[in-house]
Amino acid sequence: MSVLRNIEQKIEGLFEGMFGRAFRTHVQPVELARKLAKEMDEHRTISVSRVYVPNEYSVYLSSQDREQFTGYEGSLIGELQDYLVEHARRESYATLTAPRVLMKTDDDLSIGEFGIATRMVQPEGRRAPARDEPAEQVEPGATMIYKAKAPQPTEAASPAELGLEQERYTLTLNGKRHVLEDRRAVLGRSKECDVQVPDANVSRRHAELREEGGSWWLVDLDSTNGTELNGKRVQRAKLADGDRIGLGELELVFARERAS
């Protein structure tokens, strides 16, 4: 697997669960990465011995789209910059400094629209370009506007309509199997929980399973003694078939099954 695809998967992993069916029309982080690379390609400057590309990328988002990154924007910017670094390396591009991504709000943009403007910026403290380097741009170039891709028609179809086998998910505790029929299931000592875990070391509302973006996640609900996944303490983690969830002294097994 390529380094770029690895970075794309990291971006998807950071934000998976935020961008399920409810966010189809919003700007997707991976789409941002790919369009940034496209802008890098389209703003090349060829010198005598090198091909230079911009090192500053301003990303303009609607206020609603930018809001969805609250608490994650710093991580997103870091991954987007890594993506540009790797793309430049693969294409043998030169940059005046490491690529820098700036996030900005533009209230003229609608949800799902985003703009990208690029600029050549000299390293801090340098007054003039070195030999064979492009001159600095005082202002960014023209802003290219993109729109989020429309969902494919099949995205709204059910598995049965597509001729696919349906799946269901279960939790097994002390030999008893619980089918997860809703998109959320609370685990804990309370009788009001979806799956009651009879252990004095388990909080009344200890943890929750959530289906987000087509995947199931385990989320600790600020429990007293913490939640473990396959023997490791976690606050939030993506679940896979056969994973073991530890609450107190008891263990639950998460499984994916084909519905008959």
PDB file of C-alpha atoms in Angstrom:
ATOM      1  CA  MET A   1       0.000   0.000   0.000  1.00  0.00           C
ATOM      2  CA  SER A   2       1.340   3.459  -0.937  1.00  0.00           C
ATOM      3  CA  VAL A   3       2.326   6.037   1.645  1.00  0.00           C
ATOM      4  CA  LEU A   4      -0.358   8.392   0.305  1.00  0.00           C
ATOM      5  CA  ARG A   5      -3.054   5.755   0.795  1.00  0.00           C
ATOM      6  CA  ASN A   6      -1.776   5.137   4.323  1.00  0.00           C
ATOM      7  CA  ILE A   7      -2.160   8.843   5.082  1.00  0.00           C
ATOM      8  CA  GLU A   8      -5.659   8.821   3.558  1.00  0.00           C
ATOM      9  CA  GLN A   9      -6.588   5.946   5.865  1.00  0.00           C
ATOM     10  CA  LYS A  10      -5.235   7.890   8.852  1.00  0.00           C
ATOM     11  CA  ILE A  11      -7.412  10.848   7.864  1.00  0.00           C
ATOM     12  CA  GLU A  12     -10.428   8.562   7.481  1.00  0.00           C
ATOM     13  CA  GLY A  13      -9.644   6.962  10.849  1.00  0.00           C
ATOM     14  CA  LEU A  14      -9.428  10.317  12.621  1.00  0.00           C
ATOM     15  CA  PHE A  15     -12.827  11.389  11.420  1.00  0.00           C
ATOM     16  CA  GLU A  16     -14.695   8.142  10.832  1.00  0.00           C
ATOM     17  CA  GLY A  17     -18.017   8.277  12.591  1.00  0.00           C
ATOM     18  CA  MET A  18     -18.388  12.003  11.910  1.00  0.00           C
ATOM     19  CA  PHE A  19     -18.991  11.534   8.214  1.00  0.00           C
ATOM     20  CA  GLY A  20     -21.697   8.897   7.887  1.00  0.00           C
ATOM     21  CA  ARG A  21     -25.041   9.318   6.186  1.00  0.00           C
ATOM     22  CA  ALA A  22     -25.780  12.571   8.028  1.00  0.00           C
ATOM     23  CA  PHE A  23     -22.734  14.268   6.491  1.00  0.00           C
ATOM     24  CA  ARG A  24     -22.904  13.219   2.844  1.00  0.00           C
ATOM     25  CA  THR A  25     -23.202  16.822   1.691  1.00  0.00           C
ATOM     26  CA  HIS A  26     -20.395  18.143   3.902  1.00  0.00           C
ATOM     27  CA  VAL A  27     -16.762  18.526   2.880  1.00  0.00           C
ATOM     28  CA  GLN A  28     -14.932  15.228   3.331  1.00  0.00           C
ATOM     29  CA  PRO A  29     -11.352  15.329   4.730  1.00  0.00           C
ATOM     30  CA  VAL A  30      -9.945  12.873   2.158  1.00  0.00           C
ATOM     31  CA  GLU A  31     -11.457  14.921  -0.660  1.00  0.00           C
ATOM     32  CA  LEU A  32      -9.643  17.958   0.740  1.00  0.00           C
ATOM     33  CA  ALA A  33      -6.337  16.047   0.643  1.00  0.00           C
ATOM     34  CA  ARG A  34      -6.803  14.978  -2.975  1.00  0.00           C
ATOM     35  CA  LYS A  35      -7.806  18.427  -4.162  1.00  0.00           C
ATOM     36  CA  LEU A  36      -4.828  19.992  -2.368  1.00  0.00           C
ATOM     37  CA  ALA A  37      -2.547  17.623  -4.290  1.00  0.00           C
ATOM     38  CA  LYS A  38      -4.356  18.608  -7.502  1.00  0.00           C
ATOM     39  CA  GLU A  39      -3.737  22.289  -6.780  1.00  0.00           C
ATOM     40  CA  MET A  40      -0.073  21.505  -6.135  1.00  0.00           C
ATOM     41  CA  ASP A  41       0.157  19.847  -9.567  1.00  0.00           C
ATOM     42  CA  GLU A  42      -1.562  22.730 -11.328  1.00  0.00           C
ATOM     43  CA  HIS A  43       0.601  25.487  -9.837  1.00  0.00           C
ATOM     44  CA  ARG A  44       4.032  24.215 -10.788  1.00  0.00           C
ATOM     45  CA  THR A  45       6.831  26.619 -11.656  1.00  0.00           C
ATOM     46  CA  ILE A  46       9.625  25.166 -13.779  1.00  0.00           C
ATOM     47  CA  SER A  47      13.086  26.598 -13.177  1.00  0.00           C
ATOM     48  CA  VAL A  48      16.385  25.669 -14.817  1.00  0.00           C
ATOM     49  CA  SER A  49      16.942  22.575 -12.692  1.00  0.00           C
ATOM     50  CA  ARG A  50      13.809  22.035 -10.582  1.00  0.00           C
ATOM     51  CA  VAL A  51      10.020  22.040 -10.601  1.00  0.00           C
ATOM     52  CA  TYR A  52       8.789  24.234  -7.748  1.00  0.00           C
ATOM     53  CA  VAL A  53       5.297  24.058  -6.265  1.00  0.00           C
ATOM     54  CA  PRO A  54       3.509  26.344  -3.777  1.00  0.00           C
ATOM     55  CA  ASN A  55       4.274  25.904  -0.099  1.00  0.00           C
ATOM     56  CA  GLU A  56       1.207  27.679   1.336  1.00  0.00           C
ATOM     57  CA  TYR A  57      -2.348  26.402   0.832  1.00  0.00           C
ATOM     58  CA  SER A  58      -5.329  28.352   2.157  1.00  0.00           C
ATOM     59  CA  VAL A  59      -8.469  26.224   2.494  1.00  0.00           C
ATOM     60  CA  TYR A  60     -11.761  28.142   2.647  1.00  0.00           C
ATOM     61  CA  LEU A  61     -14.794  26.426   4.202  1.00  0.00           C
ATOM     62  CA  SER A  62     -18.347  27.407   4.993  1.00  0.00           C
ATOM     63  CA  SER A  63     -18.924  28.060   8.698  1.00  0.00           C
ATOM     64  CA  GLN A  64     -21.023  24.856   8.947  1.00  0.00           C
ATOM     65  CA  ASP A  65     -18.323  22.723   7.317  1.00  0.00           C
ATOM     66  CA  ARG A  66     -15.565  24.190   9.452  1.00  0.00           C
ATOM     67  CA  GLU A  67     -17.624  23.640  12.590  1.00  0.00           C
ATOM     68  CA  GLN A  68     -17.631  19.885  11.975  1.00  0.00           C
ATOM     69  CA  PHE A  69     -13.853  19.879  12.521  1.00  0.00           C
ATOM     70  CA  THR A  70     -14.083  21.513  15.950  1.00  0.00           C
ATOM     71  CA  GLY A  71     -11.613  19.787  18.249  1.00  0.00           C
ATOM     72  CA  TYR A  72      -9.946  17.975  15.330  1.00  0.00           C
ATOM     73  CA  GLU A  73      -8.774  20.796  13.078  1.00  0.00           C
ATOM     74  CA  GLY A  74      -5.172  20.709  14.297  1.00  0.00           C
ATOM     75  CA  SER A  75      -4.919  16.971  13.606  1.00  0.00           C
ATOM     76  CA  LEU A  76      -6.519  17.414  10.189  1.00  0.00           C
ATOM     77  CA  ILE A  77      -4.090  20.175   9.213  1.00  0.00           C
ATOM     78  CA  GLY A  78      -1.151  17.991  10.248  1.00  0.00           C
ATOM     79  CA  GLU A  79      -2.338  15.071   8.134  1.00  0.00           C
ATOM     80  CA  LEU A  80      -3.058  17.295   5.119  1.00  0.00           C
ATOM     81  CA  GLN A  81       0.450  18.764   5.344  1.00  0.00           C
ATOM     82  CA  ASP A  82       1.951  15.263   5.529  1.00  0.00           C
ATOM     83  CA  TYR A  83      -0.104  14.343   2.455  1.00  0.00           C
ATOM     84  CA  LEU A  84       1.324  17.278   0.506  1.00  0.00           C
ATOM     85  CA  VAL A  85       4.876  16.487   1.623  1.00  0.00           C
ATOM     86  CA  GLU A  86       4.539  12.909   0.379  1.00  0.00           C
ATOM     87  CA  HIS A  87       2.881  13.973  -2.887  1.00  0.00           C
ATOM     88  CA  ALA A  88       5.733  16.426  -3.555  1.00  0.00           C
ATOM     89  CA  ARG A  89       8.289  13.706  -2.794  1.00  0.00           C
ATOM     90  CA  ARG A  90       6.636  11.229  -5.155  1.00  0.00           C
ATOM     91  CA  GLU A  91       6.484  13.764  -7.990  1.00  0.00           C
ATOM     92  CA  SER A  92      10.025  15.090  -7.318  1.00  0.00           C
ATOM     93  CA  TYR A  93       8.724  18.614  -6.707  1.00  0.00           C
ATOM     94  CA  ALA A  94      10.741  21.229  -4.847  1.00  0.00           C
ATOM     95  CA  THR A  95       9.252  23.586  -2.235  1.00  0.00           C
ATOM     96  CA  LEU A  96      10.711  26.689  -0.626  1.00  0.00           C
ATOM     97  CA  THR A  97       9.650  25.370   2.792  1.00  0.00           C
ATOM     98  CA  ALA A  98       7.578  22.449   3.997  1.00  0.00           C
ATOM     99  CA  PRO A  99       3.981  22.810   2.751  1.00  0.00           C
ATOM    100  CA  ARG A 100       1.699  24.703   5.131  1.00  0.00           C
ATOM    101  CA  VAL A 101      -2.108  24.448   5.221  1.00  0.00           C
ATOM    102  CA  LEU A 102      -4.244  27.304   6.579  1.00  0.00           C
ATOM    103  CA  MET A 103      -7.940  26.840   7.421  1.00  0.00           C
ATOM    104  CA  LYS A 104     -10.233  29.836   6.889  1.00  0.00           C
ATOM    105  CA  THR A 105     -13.974  30.503   6.982  1.00  0.00           C
ATOM    106  CA  ASP A 106     -15.826  31.994   4.027  1.00  0.00           C
ATOM    107  CA  ASP A 107     -19.505  32.682   4.682  1.00  0.00           C
ATOM    108  CA  ASP A 108     -20.151  33.024   0.948  1.00  0.00           C
ATOM    109  CA  LEU A 109     -19.597  29.267   0.546  1.00  0.00           C
ATOM    110  CA  SER A 110     -22.438  26.783   0.890  1.00  0.00           C
ATOM    111  CA  ILE A 111     -22.231  23.489   2.769  1.00  0.00           C
ATOM    112  CA  GLY A 112     -20.123  21.098   0.729  1.00  0.00           C
ATOM    113  CA  GLU A 113     -18.256  23.829  -1.137  1.00  0.00           C
ATOM    114  CA  PHE A 114     -14.637  24.646  -0.410  1.00  0.00           C
ATOM    115  CA  GLY A 115     -11.983  26.848  -1.946  1.00  0.00           C
ATOM    116  CA  ILE A 116      -8.213  26.460  -2.225  1.00  0.00           C
ATOM    117  CA  ALA A 117      -5.735  29.269  -2.921  1.00  0.00           C
ATOM    118  CA  THR A 118      -1.985  28.678  -3.198  1.00  0.00           C
ATOM    119  CA  ARG A 119       1.054  30.881  -2.669  1.00  0.00           C
ATOM    120  CA  MET A 120       4.844  30.747  -2.931  1.00  0.00           C
ATOM    121  CA  VAL A 121       6.279  31.979   0.382  1.00  0.00           C
ATOM    122  CA  GLN A 122       9.964  32.581   1.054  1.00  0.00           C
ATOM    123  CA  PRO A 123      11.414  31.161   4.288  1.00  0.00           C
ATOM    124  CA  GLU A 124      11.096  33.521   7.239  1.00  0.00           C
ATOM    125  CA  GLY A 125      13.936  36.006   7.381  1.00  0.00           C
ATOM    126  CA  ARG A 126      14.935  35.615   3.726  1.00  0.00           C
ATOM    127  CA  ARG A 127      14.387  38.820   1.769  1.00  0.00           C
ATOM    128  CA  ALA A 128      14.998  37.598  -1.768  1.00  0.00           C
ATOM    129  CA  PRO A 129      14.835  34.256  -3.587  1.00  0.00           C
ATOM    130  CA  ALA A 130      18.011  32.270  -3.922  1.00  0.00           C
ATOM    131  CA  ARG A 131      19.375  31.511  -7.368  1.00  0.00           C
ATOM    132  CA  ASP A 132      16.957  29.497  -9.534  1.00  0.00           C
ATOM    133  CA  GLU A 133      14.111  29.881  -7.011  1.00  0.00           C
ATOM    134  CA  PRO A 134      10.721  31.407  -7.916  1.00  0.00           C
ATOM    135  CA  ALA A 135       9.833  34.808  -6.490  1.00  0.00           C
ATOM    136  CA  GLU A 136       7.531  35.085  -3.509  1.00  0.00           C
ATOM    137  CA  GLN A 137       3.861  35.813  -4.130  1.00  0.00           C
ATOM    138  CA  VAL A 138       2.602  38.663  -1.951  1.00  0.00           C
ATOM    139  CA  GLU A 139      -1.011  37.551  -2.368  1.00  0.00           C
ATOM    140  CA  PRO A 140      -2.447  34.065  -2.972  1.00  0.00           C
ATOM    141  CA  GLY A 141      -3.458  33.195  -6.497  1.00  0.00           C
ATOM    142  CA  ALA A 142      -7.047  32.818  -7.663  1.00  0.00           C
ATOM    143  CA  THR A 143      -9.161  30.644  -5.395  1.00  0.00           C
ATOM    144  CA  MET A 144     -10.389  27.430  -7.000  1.00  0.00           C
ATOM    145  CA  ILE A 145     -13.851  26.412  -5.755  1.00  0.00           C
ATOM    146  CA  TYR A 146     -14.801  22.748  -5.393  1.00  0.00           C
ATOM    147  CA  LYS A 147     -18.060  21.112  -4.400  1.00  0.00           C
ATOM    148  CA  ALA A 148     -18.497  17.870  -2.459  1.00  0.00           C
ATOM    149  CA  LYS A 149     -19.348  14.928  -4.692  1.00  0.00           C
ATOM    150  CA  ALA A 150     -22.987  13.952  -4.799  1.00  0.00           C
ATOM    151  CA  PRO A 151     -23.734  10.551  -3.209  1.00  0.00           C
ATOM    152  CA  GLN A 152     -23.977   7.594  -5.540  1.00  0.00           C
ATOM    153  CA  PRO A 153     -27.546   6.349  -6.122  1.00  0.00           C
ATOM    154  CA  THR A 154     -26.773   3.007  -4.518  1.00  0.00           C
ATOM    155  CA  GLU A 155     -25.843   4.642  -1.196  1.00  0.00           C
ATOM    156  CA  ALA A 156     -29.503   5.013  -0.272  1.00  0.00           C
ATOM    157  CA  ALA A 157     -30.403   1.450  -1.254  1.00  0.00           C
ATOM    158  CA  SER A 158     -30.825  -1.253   1.353  1.00  0.00           C
ATOM    159  CA  PRO A 159     -28.638  -4.406   1.311  1.00  0.00           C
ATOM    160  CA  ALA A 160     -31.666  -6.409   0.205  1.00  0.00           C
ATOM    161  CA  GLU A 161     -32.289  -4.055  -2.741  1.00  0.00           C
ATOM    162  CA  LEU A 162     -28.674  -4.433  -3.818  1.00  0.00           C
ATOM    163  CA  GLY A 163     -28.800  -8.207  -3.525  1.00  0.00           C
ATOM    164  CA  LEU A 164     -26.299  -8.267  -0.679  1.00  0.00           C
ATOM    165  CA  GLU A 165     -26.375 -10.498   2.360  1.00  0.00           C
ATOM    166  CA  GLN A 166     -27.520  -8.618   5.430  1.00  0.00           C
ATOM    167  CA  GLU A 167     -25.374  -8.609   8.546  1.00  0.00           C
ATOM    168  CA  ARG A 168     -26.151  -8.243  12.214  1.00  0.00           C
ATOM    169  CA  TYR A 169     -23.969  -7.603  15.213  1.00  0.00           C
ATOM    170  CA  THR A 170     -24.061  -9.295  18.593  1.00  0.00           C
ATOM    171  CA  LEU A 171     -22.546  -9.134  22.061  1.00  0.00           C
ATOM    172  CA  THR A 172     -22.041 -12.320  24.048  1.00  0.00           C
ATOM    173  CA  LEU A 173     -21.791 -12.149  27.845  1.00  0.00           C
ATOM    174  CA  ASN A 174     -21.608 -15.245  30.081  1.00  0.00           C
ATOM    175  CA  GLY A 175     -22.787 -17.388  27.171  1.00  0.00           C
ATOM    176  CA  LYS A 176     -25.841 -15.215  26.480  1.00  0.00           C
ATOM    177  CA  ARG A 177     -26.033 -13.591  23.073  1.00  0.00           C
ATOM    178  CA  HIS A 178     -27.488 -10.071  22.673  1.00  0.00           C
ATOM    179  CA  VAL A 179     -28.409  -8.898  19.168  1.00  0.00           C
ATOM    180  CA  LEU A 180     -27.672  -5.201  18.591  1.00  0.00           C
ATOM    181  CA  GLU A 181     -30.925  -4.087  17.001  1.00  0.00           C
ATOM    182  CA  ASP A 182     -30.468  -0.325  17.367  1.00  0.00           C
ATOM    183  CA  ARG A 183     -27.583   1.942  16.420  1.00  0.00           C
ATOM    184  CA  ARG A 184     -26.649   2.453  20.077  1.00  0.00           C
ATOM    185  CA  ALA A 185     -26.393   0.092  23.011  1.00  0.00           C
ATOM    186  CA  VAL A 186     -25.485   1.131  26.565  1.00  0.00           C
ATOM    187  CA  LEU A 187     -23.534  -1.361  28.679  1.00  0.00           C
ATOM    188  CA  GLY A 188     -23.545  -1.168  32.451  1.00  0.00           C
ATOM    189  CA  ARG A 189     -24.711  -2.447  35.816  1.00  0.00           C
ATOM    190  CA  SER A 190     -28.081  -0.674  35.710  1.00  0.00           C
ATOM    191  CA  LYS A 191     -31.155  -2.671  34.730  1.00  0.00           C
ATOM    192  CA  GLU A 192     -32.014   0.198  32.395  1.00  0.00           C
ATOM    193  CA  CYS A 193     -28.984  -0.503  30.205  1.00  0.00           C
ATOM    194  CA  ASP A 194     -29.428  -2.284  26.885  1.00  0.00           C
ATOM    195  CA  VAL A 195     -26.959  -4.942  28.028  1.00  0.00           C
ATOM    196  CA  GLN A 196     -26.776  -5.376  31.784  1.00  0.00           C
ATOM    197  CA  VAL A 197     -23.342  -6.351  33.099  1.00  0.00           C
ATOM    198  CA  PRO A 198     -23.735  -7.784  36.640  1.00  0.00           C
ATOM    199  CA  ASP A 199     -20.414  -6.841  38.213  1.00  0.00           C
ATOM    200  CA  ALA A 200     -19.826  -4.547  41.204  1.00  0.00           C
ATOM    201  CA  ASN A 201     -16.769  -3.088  39.438  1.00  0.00           C
ATOM    202  CA  VAL A 202     -18.907  -1.925  36.511  1.00  0.00           C
ATOM    203  CA  SER A 203     -20.488   1.547  36.533  1.00  0.00           C
ATOM    204  CA  ARG A 204     -24.232   1.906  36.202  1.00  0.00           C
ATOM    205  CA  ARG A 205     -23.744   3.359  32.704  1.00  0.00           C
ATOM    206  CA  HIS A 206     -20.266   2.152  31.884  1.00  0.00           C
ATOM    207  CA  ALA A 207     -19.788   2.160  28.101  1.00  0.00           C
ATOM    208  CA  GLU A 208     -21.704   2.457  24.860  1.00  0.00           C
ATOM    209  CA  LEU A 209     -21.577   0.801  21.461  1.00  0.00           C
ATOM    210  CA  ARG A 210     -22.380   3.165  18.592  1.00  0.00           C
ATOM    211  CA  GLU A 211     -22.861   2.549  14.909  1.00  0.00           C
ATOM    212  CA  GLU A 212     -21.345   5.499  13.074  1.00  0.00           C
ATOM    213  CA  GLY A 213     -20.489   5.755   9.397  1.00  0.00           C
ATOM    214  CA  GLY A 214     -21.097   2.051   8.796  1.00  0.00           C
ATOM    215  CA  SER A 215     -18.769   0.941  11.623  1.00  0.00           C
ATOM    216  CA  TRP A 216     -19.282   0.097  15.294  1.00  0.00           C
ATOM    217  CA  TRP A 217     -17.380   1.971  17.981  1.00  0.00           C
ATOM    218  CA  LEU A 218     -16.815   1.308  21.684  1.00  0.00           C
ATOM    219  CA  VAL A 219     -17.001   4.472  23.816  1.00  0.00           C
ATOM    220  CA  ASP A 220     -16.265   4.656  27.542  1.00  0.00           C
ATOM    221  CA  LEU A 221     -18.872   6.767  29.397  1.00  0.00           C
ATOM    222  CA  ASP A 222     -16.447   8.168  31.989  1.00  0.00           C
ATOM    223  CA  SER A 223     -16.682   4.925  33.951  1.00  0.00           C
ATOM    224  CA  THR A 224     -15.006   4.544  37.335  1.00  0.00           C
ATOM    225  CA  ASN A 225     -12.778   1.594  36.429  1.00  0.00           C
ATOM    226  CA  GLY A 226     -12.353   2.147  32.693  1.00  0.00           C
ATOM    227  CA  THR A 227     -13.076   0.054  29.617  1.00  0.00           C
ATOM    228  CA  GLU A 228     -10.733  -2.378  27.878  1.00  0.00           C
ATOM    229  CA  LEU A 229     -10.635  -3.654  24.319  1.00  0.00           C
ATOM    230  CA  ASN A 230      -8.598  -6.824  23.793  1.00  0.00           C
ATOM    231  CA  GLY A 231      -6.805  -6.166  27.076  1.00  0.00           C
ATOM    232  CA  LYS A 232      -5.962  -2.513  26.373  1.00  0.00           C
ATOM    233  CA  ARG A 233      -7.591   0.449  28.128  1.00  0.00           C
ATOM    234  CA  VAL A 234      -9.487   2.637  25.636  1.00  0.00           C
ATOM    235  CA  GLN A 235     -11.678   5.732  25.656  1.00  0.00           C
ATOM    236  CA  ARG A 236     -12.975   5.291  22.111  1.00  0.00           C
ATOM    237  CA  ALA A 237     -12.093   2.544  19.649  1.00  0.00           C
ATOM    238  CA  LYS A 238     -13.366   0.995  16.443  1.00  0.00           C
ATOM    239  CA  LEU A 239     -14.659  -2.560  16.793  1.00  0.00           C
ATOM    240  CA  ALA A 240     -13.894  -5.596  14.643  1.00  0.00           C
ATOM    241  CA  ASP A 241     -15.417  -9.057  14.532  1.00  0.00           C
ATOM    242  CA  GLY A 242     -14.279 -11.113  17.534  1.00  0.00           C
ATOM    243  CA  ASP A 243     -13.088  -8.201  19.659  1.00  0.00           C
ATOM    244  CA  ARG A 244     -13.171  -8.736  23.439  1.00  0.00           C
ATOM    245  CA  ILE A 245     -14.597  -5.928  25.586  1.00  0.00           C
ATOM    246  CA  GLY A 246     -13.533  -5.884  29.228  1.00  0.00           C
ATOM    247  CA  LEU A 247     -15.839  -4.302  31.833  1.00  0.00           C
ATOM    248  CA  GLY A 248     -14.882  -4.934  35.456  1.00  0.00           C
ATOM    249  CA  GLU A 249     -14.112  -8.640  35.819  1.00  0.00           C
ATOM    250  CA  LEU A 250     -16.329  -9.660  32.909  1.00  0.00           C
ATOM    251  CA  GLU A 251     -15.703  -9.938  29.205  1.00  0.00           C
ATOM    252  CA  LEU A 252     -18.094  -9.440  26.305  1.00  0.00           C
ATOM    253  CA  VAL A 253     -17.404 -10.621  22.757  1.00  0.00           C
ATOM    254  CA  PHE A 254     -18.440  -8.470  19.798  1.00  0.00           C
ATOM    255  CA  ALA A 255     -19.328 -10.438  16.668  1.00  0.00           C
ATOM    256  CA  ARG A 256     -20.556  -9.835  13.144  1.00  0.00           C
ATOM    257  CA  GLU A 257     -22.942 -12.439  11.770  1.00  0.00           C
ATOM    258  CA  ARG A 258     -24.817 -12.986   8.535  1.00  0.00           C
ATOM    259  CA  ALA A 259     -28.524 -12.642   9.082  1.00  0.00           C
ATOM    260  CA  SER A 260     -30.499 -15.653   7.944  1.00  0.00           C
TER     261      SER A 260
END
